């Protein structure tokens, strides 16, 4: 159960960083290859996912260790997000299409 919470916290942190990046117009244009605006709720979703990752870590390890481990987890998610956006932003197009409801 402990490993499941850790993986869920990592995925929530990564998803939060990706949603925050896609909420910016420049990154949305690079991922979607269009001039449309990003959805308004993408930023709120990103912050909620990042907060959820903290909550999952608190459930797993308690508040003291979670406060130490959480910034490292978010930093890793931000590093992966920056790498994806600089290397191949079109890999995020399925995520951005899911965000808008287009298939």
Short mmCIF file of C-alpha atoms in Angstrom, two decimals:
data_model
loop_
_atom_site.label_atom_id
_atom_site.label_comp_id
_atom_site.label_asym_id
_atom_site.label_seq_id
_atom_site.Cartn_x
_atom_site.Cartn_y
_atom_site.Cartn_z
CA UNK A 1 0.00 0.00 0.00
CA UNK A 2 2.87 2.32 0.80
CA UNK A 3 4.38 1.97 -2.68
CA UNK A 4 0.99 2.61 -4.30
CA UNK A 5 0.67 5.91 -2.40
CA UNK A 6 4.19 6.91 -3.43
CA UNK A 7 3.51 6.18 -7.10
CA UNK A 8 0.16 8.00 -6.91
CA UNK A 9 1.86 11.01 -5.29
CA UNK A 10 4.52 11.02 -8.00
CA UNK A 11 1.97 10.83 -10.79
CA UNK A 12 -0.14 13.55 -9.18
CA UNK A 13 2.92 15.79 -8.88
CA UNK A 14 3.91 15.17 -12.49
CA UNK A 15 0.35 15.70 -13.68
CA UNK A 16 0.19 18.95 -11.72
CA UNK A 17 3.38 20.24 -13.29
CA UNK A 18 2.16 19.25 -16.75
CA UNK A 19 -1.21 20.92 -16.21
CA UNK A 20 0.45 24.11 -14.95
CA UNK A 21 2.75 24.15 -17.97
CA UNK A 22 -0.13 23.57 -20.39
CA UNK A 23 -2.08 26.40 -18.78
CA UNK A 24 0.44 28.83 -20.28
CA UNK A 25 -0.35 30.03 -23.77
CA UNK A 26 3.12 29.39 -25.22
CA UNK A 27 3.28 25.78 -24.04
CA UNK A 28 -0.31 25.14 -25.09
CA UNK A 29 0.51 26.37 -28.60
CA UNK A 30 3.59 24.15 -28.77
CA UNK A 31 1.70 21.06 -27.64
CA UNK A 32 -1.46 21.59 -29.69
CA UNK A 33 0.13 23.30 -32.71
CA UNK A 34 -2.74 25.75 -32.84
CA UNK A 35 -3.41 29.29 -31.73
CA UNK A 36 -6.31 28.37 -29.45
CA UNK A 37 -6.29 29.43 -25.82
CA UNK A 38 -5.64 26.90 -23.04
CA UNK A 39 -8.64 25.87 -20.94
CA UNK A 40 -9.28 28.14 -17.97
CA UNK A 41 -9.39 25.34 -15.47
CA UNK A 42 -5.96 23.86 -16.35
CA UNK A 43 -4.16 26.04 -13.80
CA UNK A 44 -6.63 25.14 -11.05
CA UNK A 45 -6.26 21.45 -11.93
CA UNK A 46 -2.48 21.73 -11.73
CA UNK A 47 -2.50 23.28 -8.27
CA UNK A 48 -5.06 20.74 -7.05
CA UNK A 49 -2.94 17.85 -8.29
CA UNK A 50 0.15 19.26 -6.61
CA UNK A 51 -1.79 19.64 -3.35
CA UNK A 52 -3.10 16.09 -3.75
CA UNK A 53 0.45 14.81 -4.05
CA UNK A 54 1.26 16.46 -0.72
CA UNK A 55 -1.82 14.90 0.83
CA UNK A 56 -0.84 11.45 -0.44
CA UNK A 57 2.66 11.84 0.94
CA UNK A 58 1.29 12.92 4.32
CA UNK A 59 -0.92 9.81 4.35
CA UNK A 60 2.10 7.67 3.51
CA UNK A 61 4.85 9.05 5.72
CA UNK A 62 3.40 11.64 8.07
CA UNK A 63 3.76 15.40 7.91
CA UNK A 64 7.41 15.72 8.90
CA UNK A 65 8.92 13.48 6.22
CA UNK A 66 6.32 14.50 3.64
CA UNK A 67 7.40 18.14 3.94
CA UNK A 68 10.97 17.05 3.17
CA UNK A 69 10.15 14.70 0.32
CA UNK A 70 7.42 16.72 -1.41
CA UNK A 71 9.66 19.48 -2.85
CA UNK A 72 11.96 16.82 -4.28
CA UNK A 73 9.00 15.08 -5.88
CA UNK A 74 7.66 18.31 -7.37
CA UNK A 75 11.14 19.24 -8.56
CA UNK A 76 11.43 15.91 -10.36
CA UNK A 77 8.03 16.48 -11.96
CA UNK A 78 9.08 19.96 -13.06
CA UNK A 79 12.31 18.58 -14.52
CA UNK A 80 10.43 15.95 -16.53
CA UNK A 81 7.94 18.59 -17.68
CA UNK A 82 10.71 20.95 -18.79
CA UNK A 83 12.46 18.13 -20.60
CA UNK A 84 9.30 17.11 -22.43
CA UNK A 85 8.47 20.67 -23.42
CA UNK A 86 11.95 21.38 -24.74
CA UNK A 87 12.52 18.03 -26.43
CA UNK A 88 9.19 17.06 -27.98
CA UNK A 89 6.19 19.16 -26.91
CA UNK A 90 3.90 17.29 -29.30
CA UNK A 91 4.09 14.30 -26.94
CA UNK A 92 1.79 16.32 -24.68
CA UNK A 93 -0.88 16.72 -27.36
CA UNK A 94 -2.90 13.68 -26.17
CA UNK A 95 -2.99 15.22 -22.69
CA UNK A 96 -3.99 18.61 -24.05
CA UNK A 97 -6.68 17.03 -26.24
CA UNK A 98 -7.99 15.21 -23.17
CA UNK A 99 -8.09 18.51 -21.30
CA UNK A 100 -10.28 20.10 -23.95
CA UNK A 101 -12.51 17.09 -24.45
CA UNK A 102 -11.54 16.66 -28.13
CA UNK A 103 -10.63 13.19 -29.33
#
